């Protein structure tokens, strides 16, 4: 997930951030906490697999 710049209307939803998926290139409005948790989980799974 790559963070994208906010548009004007997105300032109405300050708890959400715009991200572009690096796999499917779709844009998603997600909370920073959710993205951070998903990144940590993914890193833990990669370490558990020995990668």
Coordinates of C-alpha atoms in Angstrom, one line a residue:
X1 CA 0.0 0.0 0.0
X2 CA 1.4 3.4 -1.0
X3 CA 0.1 6.5 0.6
X4 CA -1.4 9.0 -1.8
X5 CA -2.0 12.8 -1.4
X6 CA -5.4 13.8 0.0
X7 CA -8.0 15.7 -2.0
X8 CA -9.9 18.6 -0.5
X9 CA -13.0 16.6 0.5
X10 CA -10.9 14.0 2.3
X11 CA -10.1 16.6 5.0
X12 CA -13.7 16.0 6.2
X13 CA -12.6 12.4 7.2
X14 CA -9.3 13.1 9.0
X15 CA -9.1 9.6 10.5
X16 CA -8.9 8.0 7.0
X17 CA -6.0 8.1 4.5
X18 CA -5.9 7.3 0.8
X19 CA -3.8 4.4 -0.2
X20 CA -3.1 2.7 -3.5
X21 CA -2.8 -1.1 -3.4
X22 CA 0.6 -2.2 -4.9
X23 CA -0.9 -5.4 -6.1
X24 CA -4.2 -4.4 -7.8
X25 CA -3.6 -0.6 -8.1
X26 CA -7.0 0.2 -6.6
X27 CA -7.4 3.2 -4.3
X28 CA -8.7 2.6 -0.8
X29 CA -9.7 4.9 2.1
X30 CA -8.4 3.2 5.2
X31 CA -7.3 4.2 8.7
X32 CA -3.6 4.5 9.3
X33 CA -3.9 2.1 12.3
X34 CA -5.5 -0.6 10.1
X35 CA -2.7 -0.3 7.5
X36 CA 0.0 -0.3 10.1
X37 CA -1.5 -3.4 11.8
X38 CA -1.8 -5.2 8.4
X39 CA 1.9 -4.4 7.6
X40 CA 3.0 -5.8 11.0
X41 CA 0.9 -8.9 10.5
X42 CA 2.3 -9.5 7.0
X43 CA 5.9 -9.0 8.3
X44 CA 5.3 -11.5 11.1
X45 CA 3.9 -14.1 8.6
X46 CA 6.9 -13.6 6.3
X47 CA 9.3 -14.1 9.2
X48 CA 7.3 -17.2 10.4
X49 CA 7.7 -18.7 6.9
X50 CA 11.4 -18.1 7.0
X51 CA 11.4 -15.5 4.2

